Each structure stands twice: as structure tokens, then as C-alpha cells.
Amino acid sequence: MANIEHFVAATEHTVYEIASIGKTFTATLMMMLVEAKVISLDEAIANYLDDLPLAWQSVTVKHILSHQSGIPSYTDASNYWEITRLDLSKPEILALVRDLPLKFQPGEFSAYDNTGYYLLGLMLEQITGQFYEDLLRDRIFLPLGMNATGMNNPQNIVSHRAAGYRLLNHKLINKPYYSPSVTYSAGGQLSSIADMAKWEQALNNATLLKQSTLDLMWTPHPPSQGNNWEKLKYVAGLGWWIFNYDDRRVVGHNGSILGFASNITRFIDDHITVILLCNLDKISRPDAIAKKIAGYYSPKLAKLALQPPL
């Protein structure tokens, strides 16, 4: 149901908060600049962002895209949940972590990091002179006809917007308010299944980026230490996570935010993509559900559904 209180059924046009799936959009914008030779993956973000902490000066674009920057994620800050209802400025968001030490030296290890993708949004605005929201619209959504996709703003009237829910003591409740200022380029987008199908077609047809660029994004980029690809079965690419399923190429990304959960999993060798958008948070591993759905369509993938979720 898109809205339980008003008995509105969900359709392919229902609009959901997609959370961190939006990082794939941010990564695509960055790789457009790489293709245009405006920036380099190995270039320090400090070349474009002023007043960064000294410890962040050696962090590169590639470090952030592959979650190897070592910068603490602002979503792990001790007071994070206390401030999620506040409309904070971007400097106020970064202030949550800017005085903290790095978790590790850039490139040594990998740790999921929302701060890095927040910084990429600022970097995109600095380089292009456009707002991040406008970049998404002009370079991705309008060219692909993704007319229901955009940045989340609770004040906007959004046709077919889904209400978000969560379970509390086994009782379904409305999600609490969560300020969109907290998510920004780390996962503040809305979309529908119909629009995400257009996104998938663009990826499949290399519409926005060269195939060689997409292949680079979908190539494992393990850190220098602390990642056993064969054991962990997954590693970061550039804006995507790469999964090792019996030597089959599988890439994807989860999304989770108050009231919503999402997943896109692309079984590249099998030409199957599963996209899940749900208006209930903390559902049981959407990537596991994606594997099970894919197994119905391809006998080669059926055994993946029997594997435990990552």
C-alpha cells in the first residue's frame, strides 16, 4: 500500500524515498566530470573544497567513491538521531565529524561513509556552479525522462508520494519526521519503479556514460589492507557494491532511511535487474529478496536464493 490511512494501493508510479540508492546518481555525475577530463579520480578533493580538516587533505575522489576515505560518517555521530529533525546547513552537518580523527588512512581499509558522498555533492556544486539538485535534473533525470524523480522536499506536492512506515512493538506506525537536509547527495532522492526502470535501461545501454566508464565503476576496488574479496564476497566499486556470486558479475546498492527501504541489484551476466522500493524500513535484507526474485527468472541464479544474505 502506498498509503494505508487513505487505502491507496501502490503502483509502478508510486514515489518512494530511495535513500542510498541515490549514491549511484552522485557517482554518475562525478564520472561525467571524469569523462570530460574536468577532474581525475586520483585528484584530492581539497583541490576543490576549502577549509577541509588537515586529515582530509589527501583524500581523493576515488577514495570517496569506493568508501576508502577513512572520514567518519556523520550518520554515526553520537548525537545524529537527536538532530535528524532539524534543518541543518551543510557546514553544520560536516561539523558533526570534522574534528574527529580518521578511522584509517585513506586507501588502507573500507568503511561505509555518508560524509564522503555529502562532500561529493559540495564538490559537484563548486566545480559546475550549479546546485546539486539542478545537476541531477539536467544531466540525468530530464534526459532519461525520469519525471517523477528528484530531491526529497516534504513541502513539495509530489503526485503519488508513498507514506513511510515502521514497526514499533509489532505495531505499524507512521515514520517520524526526518529532515532532507541530513541526506542531500548521500541519499536524499525520491523515485518510482517506473522511473528506476528507465535508470536501469540507461545503465544497460550506456546512455549517460561510456561502457568503459561503467565497467570501471563495476570493477572491484579493494583497499590495500583489510579486505579479503574471496572471503567477504563483496567489495566497493565506484558508487556501487560488487558481489562475488560464483564468479558472476553482480552489482547493486541498498538504501535505508526512516520509513523506507530500497535495493537495486544488477545480475549483469544474466541480463536481469531487480529493483525493490518499500515504504517500510528495516525490512529483512532487500538484497536477499532480490536474489530470490532473480532465481525465479533464471535457473542459474536460483541457488543464490539459498545463500545467506551478505
CSV table of N, CA and C in Angstrom, one decimal, residues 57-116:
chain,number,residue,atom,x,y,z
A,57,GLN,N,43.0,16.2,3.8
A,57,GLN,CA,43.6,16.8,2.6
A,57,GLN,C,44.1,15.8,1.6
A,58,SER,N,44.5,14.6,2.0
A,58,SER,CA,45.0,13.6,1.0
A,58,SER,C,43.9,12.7,0.4
A,59,VAL,N,42.6,12.9,0.9
A,59,VAL,CA,41.5,12.1,0.4
A,59,VAL,C,41.2,12.4,-1.1
A,60,THR,N,41.1,11.4,-1.9
A,60,THR,CA,40.9,11.6,-3.3
A,60,THR,C,39.4,11.3,-3.7
A,61,VAL,N,39.1,11.6,-4.9
A,61,VAL,CA,37.7,11.3,-5.4
A,61,VAL,C,37.5,9.8,-5.4
A,62,LYS,N,38.5,9.0,-5.8
A,62,LYS,CA,38.4,7.6,-5.8
A,62,LYS,C,38.2,7.0,-4.4
A,63,HIS,N,38.9,7.6,-3.4
A,63,HIS,CA,38.8,7.1,-2.1
A,63,HIS,C,37.3,7.2,-1.6
A,64,ILE,N,36.7,8.3,-1.9
A,64,ILE,CA,35.3,8.6,-1.5
A,64,ILE,C,34.3,7.6,-2.3
A,65,LEU,N,34.5,7.6,-3.6
A,65,LEU,CA,33.6,6.7,-4.4
A,65,LEU,C,33.6,5.3,-3.9
A,66,SER,N,34.8,4.8,-3.5
A,66,SER,CA,34.9,3.4,-3.0
A,66,SER,C,34.9,3.2,-1.5
A,67,HIS,N,34.5,4.3,-0.8
A,67,HIS,CA,34.3,4.2,0.7
A,67,HIS,C,35.6,3.9,1.4
A,68,GLN,N,36.7,4.4,0.9
A,68,GLN,CA,38.0,4.2,1.5
A,68,GLN,C,38.7,5.5,2.0
A,69,SER,N,37.9,6.5,2.2
A,69,SER,CA,38.5,7.8,2.7
A,69,SER,C,38.9,7.8,4.1
A,70,GLY,N,38.3,7.0,4.9
A,70,GLY,CA,38.6,7.0,6.4
A,70,GLY,C,37.9,8.1,7.1
A,71,ILE,N,37.2,8.9,6.4
A,71,ILE,CA,36.4,10.0,7.1
A,71,ILE,C,35.2,9.4,7.8
A,72,PRO,N,35.0,9.7,9.1
A,72,PRO,CA,33.9,9.2,9.8
A,72,PRO,C,32.6,9.6,9.2
A,73,SER,N,31.6,8.7,9.2
A,73,SER,CA,30.3,9.0,8.6
A,73,SER,C,29.5,9.8,9.6
A,74,TYR,N,28.9,10.9,9.2
A,74,TYR,CA,28.2,11.8,10.1
A,74,TYR,C,27.0,11.1,10.7
A,75,THR,N,26.5,10.0,10.0
A,75,THR,CA,25.4,9.3,10.5
A,75,THR,C,25.7,8.4,11.7
A,76,ASP,N,27.0,8.3,12.0
A,76,ASP,CA,27.5,7.6,13.1
A,76,ASP,C,27.8,8.5,14.3
A,77,ALA,N,27.6,9.8,14.1
A,77,ALA,CA,27.8,10.7,15.2
A,77,ALA,C,26.9,10.4,16.4
A,78,SER,N,27.4,10.6,17.6
A,78,SER,CA,26.7,10.3,18.8
A,78,SER,C,25.4,11.0,19.0
A,79,ASN,N,25.3,12.2,18.4
A,79,ASN,CA,24.0,12.9,18.5
A,79,ASN,C,23.2,13.0,17.2
A,80,TYR,N,23.5,12.0,16.3
A,80,TYR,CA,22.9,12.1,15.0
A,80,TYR,C,21.4,12.0,15.1
A,81,TRP,N,20.9,11.1,15.8
A,81,TRP,CA,19.4,10.9,15.8
A,81,TRP,C,18.7,12.0,16.5
A,82,GLU,N,19.4,12.8,17.3
A,82,GLU,CA,18.8,13.9,18.0
A,82,GLU,C,18.7,15.1,17.0
A,83,ILE,N,19.5,15.1,16.0
A,83,ILE,CA,19.4,16.3,15.1
A,83,ILE,C,18.8,16.0,13.8
A,84,THR,N,18.3,14.8,13.6
A,84,THR,CA,17.7,14.5,12.3
A,84,THR,C,16.4,15.2,12.0
A,85,ARG,N,15.8,15.8,13.0
A,85,ARG,CA,14.6,16.6,12.8
A,85,ARG,C,14.8,18.0,12.5
A,86,LEU,N,16.1,18.4,12.6
A,86,LEU,CA,16.5,19.8,12.4
A,86,LEU,C,16.9,20.1,11.0
A,87,ASP,N,16.6,21.2,10.5
A,87,ASP,CA,17.0,21.6,9.2
A,87,ASP,C,18.4,22.3,9.3
A,88,LEU,N,19.4,21.5,9.1
A,88,LEU,CA,20.8,22.0,9.3
A,88,LEU,C,21.4,22.4,8.0
A,89,SER,N,22.3,23.4,8.1
A,89,SER,CA,23.1,23.8,7.0
A,89,SER,C,24.2,22.7,6.7
A,90,LYS,N,24.8,22.8,5.5
A,90,LYS,CA,25.8,21.8,5.2
A,90,LYS,C,27.0,21.9,6.1
A,91,PRO,N,27.5,23.1,6.4
A,91,PRO,CA,28.6,23.2,7.4
A,91,PRO,C,28.2,22.6,8.7
A,92,GLU,N,27.0,22.7,9.1
A,92,GLU,CA,26.6,22.1,10.4
A,92,GLU,C,26.6,20.6,10.4
A,93,ILE,N,26.2,20.0,9.2
A,93,ILE,CA,26.3,18.6,9.0
A,93,ILE,C,27.8,18.1,9.1
A,94,LEU,N,28.7,18.8,8.4
A,94,LEU,CA,30.1,18.4,8.4
A,94,LEU,C,30.7,18.6,9.8
A,95,ALA,N,30.2,19.6,10.6
A,95,ALA,CA,30.7,19.8,11.9
A,95,ALA,C,30.5,18.7,12.8
A,96,LEU,N,29.6,17.7,12.5
A,96,LEU,CA,29.4,16.6,13.3
A,96,LEU,C,30.7,15.7,13.4
A,97,VAL,N,31.5,15.7,12.3
A,97,VAL,CA,32.6,14.8,12.2
A,97,VAL,C,34.0,15.5,11.9
A,98,ARG,N,34.0,16.8,11.6
A,98,ARG,CA,35.2,17.4,11.1
A,98,ARG,C,36.3,17.4,12.1
A,99,ASP,N,36.0,17.4,13.4
A,99,ASP,CA,37.1,17.4,14.4
A,99,ASP,C,37.5,16.0,14.9
A,100,LEU,N,36.9,14.9,14.3
A,100,LEU,CA,37.2,13.6,14.7
A,100,LEU,C,38.4,13.1,13.9
A,101,PRO,N,39.2,12.1,14.4
A,101,PRO,CA,40.3,11.6,13.7
A,101,PRO,C,39.8,10.6,12.6
A,102,LEU,N,40.6,10.4,11.5
A,102,LEU,CA,40.2,9.5,10.5
A,102,LEU,C,40.1,8.1,11.1
A,103,LYS,N,39.2,7.3,10.6
A,103,LYS,CA,39.1,5.9,11.1
A,103,LYS,C,40.3,5.0,10.6
A,104,PHE,N,40.9,5.4,9.5
A,104,PHE,CA,42.1,4.8,9.0
A,104,PHE,C,42.7,5.7,7.9
A,105,GLN,N,43.9,5.4,7.5
A,105,GLN,CA,44.5,6.2,6.5
A,105,GLN,C,43.8,6.0,5.1
A,106,PRO,N,43.6,7.0,4.3
A,106,PRO,CA,42.9,6.8,3.0
A,106,PRO,C,43.5,5.7,2.2
A,107,GLY,N,42.6,4.8,1.7
A,107,GLY,CA,43.0,3.7,0.9
A,107,GLY,C,43.4,2.5,1.6
A,108,GLU,N,43.6,2.5,2.9
A,108,GLU,CA,44.0,1.3,3.6
A,108,GLU,C,42.9,0.3,3.8
A,109,PHE,N,41.7,0.8,4.2
A,109,PHE,CA,40.6,-0.1,4.5
A,109,PHE,C,39.3,0.5,3.9
A,110,SER,N,38.2,-0.2,4.1
A,110,SER,CA,37.0,0.3,3.5
A,110,SER,C,35.9,0.3,4.6
A,111,ALA,N,35.2,1.4,4.7
A,111,ALA,CA,34.1,1.6,5.7
A,111,ALA,C,33.0,2.5,5.1
A,112,TYR,N,31.8,2.0,5.1
A,112,TYR,CA,30.7,2.8,4.5
A,112,TYR,C,30.6,4.2,5.1
A,113,ASP,N,30.5,5.2,4.2
A,113,ASP,CA,30.7,6.6,4.6
A,113,ASP,C,29.8,7.5,3.9
A,114,ASN,N,28.8,8.0,4.7
A,114,ASN,CA,27.9,9.0,4.1
A,114,ASN,C,28.5,10.4,4.0
A,115,THR,N,29.5,10.7,4.8
A,115,THR,CA,30.1,12.0,4.8
A,115,THR,C,30.8,12.2,3.4
A,116,GLY,N,31.5,11.2,2.9
A,116,GLY,CA,32.2,11.4,1.7
A,116,GLY,C,31.2,11.7,0.5
